[in-house]
Amino acid sequence: MDDVTDTVFRRIVADCAAPEFTMTEFVNVDGLTSAGRPKLMHRLAVDLDTAPVIAQIWGKKPENFKVIADEIASGVIPGYVGVDLNFGCPDKSVLKNECCSALQQSHLRDKAVAIIQATKDGLDGRLPLSIKTRLGFDKIDYSWHQLLLEQKPSMLTVHVRTTRQMSKVPAQWEAIEPIVKLRDEISPETKIVMNGDVQNKSQGIELAEKHGVDGIMIGRGIFHDPYAFSESSPWEQMTKQERINLLIHHMTLHDKQYPNGERPYNPLKKFAKIYINGFDGASELRDKIMHTNTVSEALLLIRS
């Protein structure tokens, strides 16, 4: 998730209850192969990670996917167990540039295949390739998933909404089942993972068993419980101070990881809604945090 799943937050989540793997924010391959590369490399930092990490990439030019895939697979960009292609982001600016979930449209599918092949060429079998996508652009379109499965990815993650639906309607969990059947026919080795409105591990296991998928991805559910990947979350029973201490830990790690302002402070404030809730005065404290301008200022407020 953009401005969320950096190495700091991935470490927080892993310390609470580690998932089998995590993914980076999506990182633009065109930017990584340009003069702007130094400004993007913080998105690929894995300094604090303890769980396996997959690098999530996106962009316009297939040749740049090949370059970055090769750098990740060869260890020039180190620390990854796989590469994931983001074919699912519905952001308007991304769609305007004919990237990510825009590639689901019929007139852009040749480009999608070219990106997949270029990334495979860059990886050269050294790391697995996965793809993250949606149910379709305007409507559910299983011909898109058939095309992706024909490319034999190691894993296909499907957010069970269309691009137009974004996250404005409930996830359509049952819509994954025809994709599982396609997988069985076309690419039996591909793992099918479902994403959308999954709140915790126990719910994920139940959904996986019901709909026949191999795994579940939790995204926004982590905002409700940083222990979402645990067998039995202690979050509801944790005290006000324990929750506040977790935010302090997060902010402190952020300050140490980005001492030169590699990542701005403002997006960090959004994490207050994870930790500062469920106790008297939480909304007032969150509001005060939102009006701070630095980590030091926020920590002074929180500790006062």
Short mmCIF file of C-alpha atoms in Angstrom, two decimals, residues 5-303:
data_model
loop_
_atom_site.label_atom_id
_atom_site.label_comp_id
_atom_site.label_asym_id
_atom_site.label_seq_id
_atom_site.Cartn_x
_atom_site.Cartn_y
_atom_site.Cartn_z
CA THR A 5 4.05 -0.69 3.71
CA ASP A 6 7.62 0.57 4.03
CA THR A 7 10.30 -1.39 5.87
CA VAL A 8 9.36 0.32 9.17
CA PHE A 9 5.70 -0.68 9.14
CA ARG A 10 6.50 -4.14 7.78
CA ARG A 11 8.77 -4.62 10.80
CA ILE A 12 6.06 -3.44 13.19
CA VAL A 13 3.59 -5.93 11.70
CA ALA A 14 6.12 -8.76 11.68
CA ASP A 15 6.97 -8.13 15.33
CA CYS A 16 3.28 -8.24 16.23
CA ALA A 17 2.50 -11.34 14.16
CA ALA A 18 4.52 -12.13 11.06
CA PRO A 19 2.80 -13.02 7.77
CA GLU A 20 4.34 -15.59 5.43
CA PHE A 21 5.55 -12.72 3.26
CA THR A 22 5.06 -9.01 2.77
CA MET A 23 5.19 -6.66 -0.23
CA THR A 24 6.76 -3.28 -0.74
CA GLU A 25 4.85 -0.23 -1.82
CA PHE A 26 4.63 -0.22 -5.59
CA VAL A 27 7.79 1.29 -7.08
CA ASN A 28 7.99 2.79 -10.57
CA VAL A 29 10.54 1.09 -12.83
CA ASP A 30 10.73 4.08 -15.15
CA GLY A 31 11.74 6.28 -12.23
CA LEU A 32 14.24 3.69 -11.01
CA THR A 33 15.97 3.72 -14.40
CA SER A 34 16.13 7.52 -14.54
CA ALA A 35 17.98 10.31 -12.79
CA GLY A 36 15.24 10.21 -10.16
CA ARG A 37 16.34 6.79 -8.88
CA PRO A 38 17.91 8.03 -5.61
CA LYS A 39 14.61 9.56 -4.54
CA LEU A 40 12.81 6.21 -4.98
CA MET A 41 15.28 3.78 -3.44
CA HIS A 42 13.89 4.25 0.09
CA ARG A 43 10.80 2.41 -1.17
CA LEU A 44 12.96 -0.66 -1.74
CA ALA A 45 14.72 -0.58 1.64
CA VAL A 46 14.52 -3.85 3.58
CA ASP A 47 16.81 -2.84 6.46
CA LEU A 48 14.27 -3.59 9.19
CA ASP A 49 12.47 -6.55 7.62
CA THR A 50 12.39 -9.90 9.34
CA ALA A 51 9.69 -11.56 7.19
CA PRO A 52 10.34 -12.39 3.51
CA VAL A 53 9.65 -9.47 1.16
CA ILE A 54 8.45 -9.32 -2.45
CA ALA A 55 9.31 -6.23 -4.51
CA GLN A 56 6.19 -4.73 -6.10
CA ILE A 57 6.86 -2.80 -9.31
CA TRP A 58 4.90 -0.87 -11.92
CA GLY A 59 5.52 1.40 -14.89
CA LYS A 60 5.08 1.99 -18.61
CA LYS A 61 8.12 0.64 -20.47
CA PRO A 62 8.70 -3.13 -20.68
CA GLU A 63 12.45 -2.64 -21.13
CA ASN A 64 12.64 -0.93 -17.73
CA PHE A 65 10.84 -3.83 -16.07
CA LYS A 66 13.56 -6.09 -17.45
CA VAL A 67 16.35 -3.90 -16.07
CA ILE A 68 14.88 -3.67 -12.57
CA ALA A 69 13.91 -7.35 -12.44
CA ASP A 70 17.50 -8.24 -13.31
CA GLU A 71 18.83 -5.92 -10.58
CA ILE A 72 16.54 -7.48 -7.99
CA ALA A 73 17.30 -11.06 -9.06
CA SER A 74 21.05 -10.46 -9.20
CA GLY A 75 21.18 -8.71 -5.82
CA VAL A 76 22.10 -5.26 -7.11
CA ILE A 77 18.88 -4.33 -5.36
CA PRO A 78 19.16 -6.88 -2.53
CA GLY A 79 16.89 -8.60 -0.08
CA TYR A 80 13.96 -9.95 -2.07
CA VAL A 81 12.36 -13.36 -2.50
CA GLY A 82 10.26 -12.44 -5.55
CA VAL A 83 8.94 -9.73 -7.84
CA ASP A 84 5.30 -8.72 -8.15
CA LEU A 85 3.72 -6.79 -11.02
CA ASN A 86 1.08 -4.31 -9.92
CA PHE A 87 -1.75 -4.66 -12.44
CA GLY A 88 -4.34 -3.66 -9.85
CA CYS A 89 -3.91 -0.05 -8.69
CA PRO A 90 -7.03 1.98 -9.69
CA ASP A 91 -5.57 5.45 -9.03
CA LYS A 92 -6.76 7.94 -11.66
CA SER A 93 -3.31 9.30 -12.45
CA VAL A 94 -2.00 5.75 -12.90
CA LEU A 95 -4.90 4.87 -15.21
CA LYS A 96 -4.29 8.02 -17.24
CA ASN A 97 -0.76 6.78 -17.90
CA GLU A 98 -2.12 3.39 -19.03
CA CYS A 99 -0.44 1.54 -16.17
CA CYS A 100 -1.46 -0.98 -13.49
CA SER A 101 -5.18 -1.87 -13.67
CA ALA A 102 -5.58 0.09 -16.92
CA LEU A 103 -3.79 -2.86 -18.53
CA GLN A 104 -6.92 -4.99 -18.04
CA GLN A 105 -8.53 -3.15 -20.98
CA SER A 106 -8.50 -5.07 -24.25
CA HIS A 107 -6.49 -2.50 -26.19
CA LEU A 108 -3.67 -2.59 -23.61
CA ARG A 109 -3.37 -6.33 -23.08
CA ASP A 110 -0.52 -6.77 -25.56
CA LYS A 111 1.40 -4.25 -23.48
CA ALA A 112 0.61 -6.23 -20.32
CA VAL A 113 1.99 -9.40 -21.90
CA ALA A 114 5.10 -7.52 -23.03
CA ILE A 115 5.67 -6.29 -19.46
CA ILE A 116 5.27 -9.80 -18.08
CA GLN A 117 7.71 -11.25 -20.61
CA ALA A 118 10.25 -8.48 -20.06
CA THR A 119 10.10 -9.04 -16.29
CA LYS A 120 10.53 -12.78 -16.78
CA ASP A 121 13.51 -12.13 -19.02
CA GLY A 122 15.06 -9.96 -16.33
CA LEU A 123 14.45 -12.50 -13.60
CA ASP A 124 15.77 -15.32 -15.79
CA GLY A 125 14.36 -17.95 -13.46
CA ARG A 126 16.30 -16.69 -10.44
CA LEU A 127 13.24 -15.44 -8.55
CA PRO A 128 9.51 -16.15 -8.90
CA LEU A 129 7.17 -13.71 -10.63
CA SER A 130 3.75 -12.88 -9.23
CA ILE A 131 0.99 -10.60 -10.50
CA LYS A 132 -1.59 -8.61 -8.56
CA THR A 133 -4.77 -7.54 -10.35
CA ARG A 134 -8.55 -7.07 -10.10
CA LEU A 135 -11.68 -8.75 -11.43
CA GLY A 136 -11.74 -6.54 -14.51
CA PHE A 137 -11.87 -2.90 -15.54
CA ASP A 138 -15.54 -1.92 -15.97
CA LYS A 139 -16.95 -5.35 -15.20
CA ILE A 140 -15.84 -8.84 -14.27
CA ASP A 141 -13.86 -10.20 -17.21
CA TYR A 142 -12.36 -13.65 -16.82
CA SER A 143 -10.68 -13.48 -20.22
CA TRP A 144 -8.16 -11.21 -18.50
CA HIS A 145 -7.33 -13.79 -15.86
CA GLN A 146 -7.10 -16.46 -18.53
CA LEU A 147 -4.52 -14.35 -20.34
CA LEU A 148 -2.51 -13.85 -17.16
CA LEU A 149 -2.59 -17.53 -16.30
CA GLU A 150 -1.34 -18.35 -19.78
CA GLN A 151 1.83 -16.47 -18.83
CA LYS A 152 2.42 -19.01 -16.02
CA PRO A 153 3.08 -16.69 -13.06
CA SER A 154 4.09 -18.31 -9.78
CA MET A 155 1.26 -16.49 -8.02
CA LEU A 156 -1.80 -14.52 -9.08
CA THR A 157 -3.41 -12.27 -6.48
CA VAL A 158 -6.88 -10.96 -7.28
CA HIS A 159 -8.52 -8.06 -5.49
CA VAL A 160 -12.13 -9.15 -5.86
CA ARG A 161 -13.51 -5.83 -7.10
CA THR A 162 -13.27 -4.18 -10.52
CA THR A 163 -11.24 -1.06 -11.17
CA ARG A 164 -14.36 1.10 -11.43
CA GLN A 165 -15.62 -0.25 -8.11
CA MET A 166 -12.34 0.68 -6.40
CA SER A 167 -13.17 -0.10 -2.74
CA LYS A 168 -16.63 1.43 -2.75
CA VAL A 169 -18.58 -1.85 -2.76
CA PRO A 170 -18.20 -5.02 -0.67
CA ALA A 171 -15.62 -7.51 -1.91
CA GLN A 172 -17.09 -10.19 -4.18
CA TRP A 173 -15.35 -13.20 -2.68
CA GLU A 174 -17.30 -15.80 -4.66
CA ALA A 175 -16.09 -14.21 -7.92
CA ILE A 176 -12.66 -15.80 -7.37
CA GLU A 177 -13.96 -19.33 -7.93
CA PRO A 178 -14.01 -19.25 -11.77
CA ILE A 179 -10.41 -18.01 -11.65
CA VAL A 180 -9.45 -21.03 -9.53
CA LYS A 181 -11.05 -23.26 -12.18
CA LEU A 182 -9.15 -21.49 -14.94
CA ARG A 183 -5.94 -21.97 -12.97
CA ASP A 184 -6.59 -25.69 -12.69
CA GLU A 185 -7.01 -25.92 -16.46
CA ILE A 186 -4.27 -23.56 -17.63
CA SER A 187 -1.53 -23.26 -15.01
CA PRO A 188 -1.92 -25.74 -12.14
CA GLU A 189 1.33 -24.60 -10.51
CA THR A 190 0.14 -21.01 -10.07
CA LYS A 191 -0.97 -20.09 -6.56
CA ILE A 192 -4.24 -18.12 -6.40
CA VAL A 193 -4.46 -15.54 -3.63
CA MET A 194 -7.56 -13.51 -2.79
CA ASN A 195 -7.55 -9.92 -1.53
CA GLY A 196 -10.38 -7.65 -0.42
CA ASP A 197 -12.09 -6.94 2.92
CA VAL A 198 -10.16 -9.62 4.79
CA GLN A 199 -9.70 -8.48 8.38
CA ASN A 200 -7.63 -11.20 10.04
CA LYS A 201 -5.99 -14.59 9.69
CA SER A 202 -8.88 -16.68 10.99
CA GLN A 203 -11.32 -15.04 8.57
CA GLY A 204 -8.76 -15.50 5.80
CA ILE A 205 -8.39 -19.21 6.46
CA GLU A 206 -12.17 -19.62 6.45
CA LEU A 207 -12.48 -17.76 3.14
CA ALA A 208 -9.62 -19.69 1.57
CA GLU A 209 -11.22 -23.00 2.45
CA LYS A 210 -14.66 -21.88 1.26
CA HIS A 211 -13.55 -20.52 -2.10
CA GLY A 212 -10.68 -22.88 -2.86
CA VAL A 213 -7.84 -20.38 -3.02
CA ASP A 214 -4.27 -21.02 -1.91
CA GLY A 215 -3.85 -17.92 0.20
CA ILE A 216 -5.23 -14.62 1.41
CA MET A 217 -3.72 -11.15 1.26
CA ILE A 218 -4.60 -8.67 3.99
CA GLY A 219 -4.37 -5.02 3.01
CA ARG A 220 -6.47 -2.36 4.69
CA GLY A 221 -7.47 -4.85 7.38
CA ILE A 222 -4.15 -4.17 9.05
CA PHE A 223 -5.42 -0.68 9.90
CA HIS A 224 -7.91 -2.27 12.29
CA ASP A 225 -5.48 -4.60 14.01
CA PRO A 226 -1.67 -4.75 13.68
CA TYR A 227 -1.92 -8.32 15.01
CA ALA A 228 -4.15 -9.36 12.08
CA PHE A 229 -1.81 -12.21 11.13
CA SER A 230 -1.88 -13.81 14.57
CA GLU A 231 -3.80 -16.94 15.47
CA SER A 232 -5.51 -15.06 18.30
CA SER A 233 -5.08 -11.30 18.37
CA PRO A 234 -4.58 -9.58 21.73
CA TRP A 235 -5.41 -6.17 20.23
CA GLU A 236 -8.87 -5.71 21.76
CA GLN A 237 -7.49 -6.40 25.22
CA MET A 238 -4.44 -4.15 24.96
CA THR A 239 -4.36 -1.10 27.19
CA LYS A 240 -4.24 2.53 26.14
CA GLN A 241 -0.56 2.75 27.09
CA GLU A 242 0.33 -0.42 25.21
CA ARG A 243 -1.25 1.01 22.05
CA ILE A 244 0.45 4.35 22.51
CA ASN A 245 3.78 2.59 23.06
CA LEU A 246 3.41 0.86 19.70
CA LEU A 247 2.93 4.22 17.96
CA ILE A 248 5.98 5.60 19.80
CA HIS A 249 7.98 2.57 18.64
CA HIS A 250 6.79 3.09 15.05
CA MET A 251 7.68 6.79 15.04
CA THR A 252 11.06 6.15 16.63
CA LEU A 253 11.95 3.52 14.03
CA HIS A 254 10.84 5.91 11.29
CA ASP A 255 13.13 8.64 12.62
CA LYS A 256 16.11 6.28 12.76
CA GLN A 257 15.45 4.77 9.33
CA TYR A 258 15.06 8.09 7.54
CA PRO A 259 17.42 10.50 9.35
CA ASN A 260 17.75 12.77 6.32
CA GLY A 261 14.05 13.07 5.55
CA GLU A 262 14.04 10.42 2.83
CA ARG A 263 10.39 9.92 3.66
CA PRO A 264 8.25 12.91 4.67
CA TYR A 265 6.65 13.13 8.09
CA ASN A 266 3.05 13.88 7.11
CA PRO A 267 2.14 10.38 5.78
CA LEU A 268 3.42 8.92 9.04
CA LYS A 269 0.60 10.64 10.92
CA LYS A 270 -1.99 8.40 9.26
CA PHE A 271 -0.76 5.52 11.42
CA ALA A 272 -2.24 7.22 14.46
CA LYS A 273 -5.63 5.83 13.42
CA ILE A 274 -4.26 2.30 13.85
CA TYR A 275 -2.86 2.68 17.33
CA ILE A 276 -4.80 5.56 18.86
CA ASN A 277 -8.29 4.15 19.14
CA GLY A 278 -10.43 2.09 21.45
CA PHE A 279 -9.94 4.19 24.57
CA ASP A 280 -11.32 7.40 26.07
CA GLY A 281 -9.80 10.50 24.53
CA ALA A 282 -8.44 8.66 21.50
CA SER A 283 -10.08 10.90 18.89
CA GLU A 284 -8.83 14.05 20.63
CA LEU A 285 -5.28 12.69 20.79
CA ARG A 286 -5.40 11.68 17.12
CA ASP A 287 -6.50 15.18 16.20
CA LYS A 288 -3.60 16.70 18.11
CA ILE A 289 -1.15 14.34 16.41
CA MET A 290 -2.51 15.37 13.00
CA HIS A 291 -1.51 18.96 13.78
CA THR A 292 2.12 18.12 14.54
CA ASN A 293 4.90 18.74 12.02
CA THR A 294 7.76 16.49 13.10
CA VAL A 295 8.37 13.17 14.82
CA SER A 296 9.96 14.97 17.75
CA GLU A 297 6.91 17.19 18.16
CA ALA A 298 4.57 14.20 18.01
CA LEU A 299 6.58 12.20 20.52
CA LEU A 300 6.67 15.12 22.93
CA LEU A 301 2.88 15.41 22.63
CA ILE A 302 2.25 11.69 23.05
CA ARG A 303 4.53 11.38 26.06
#
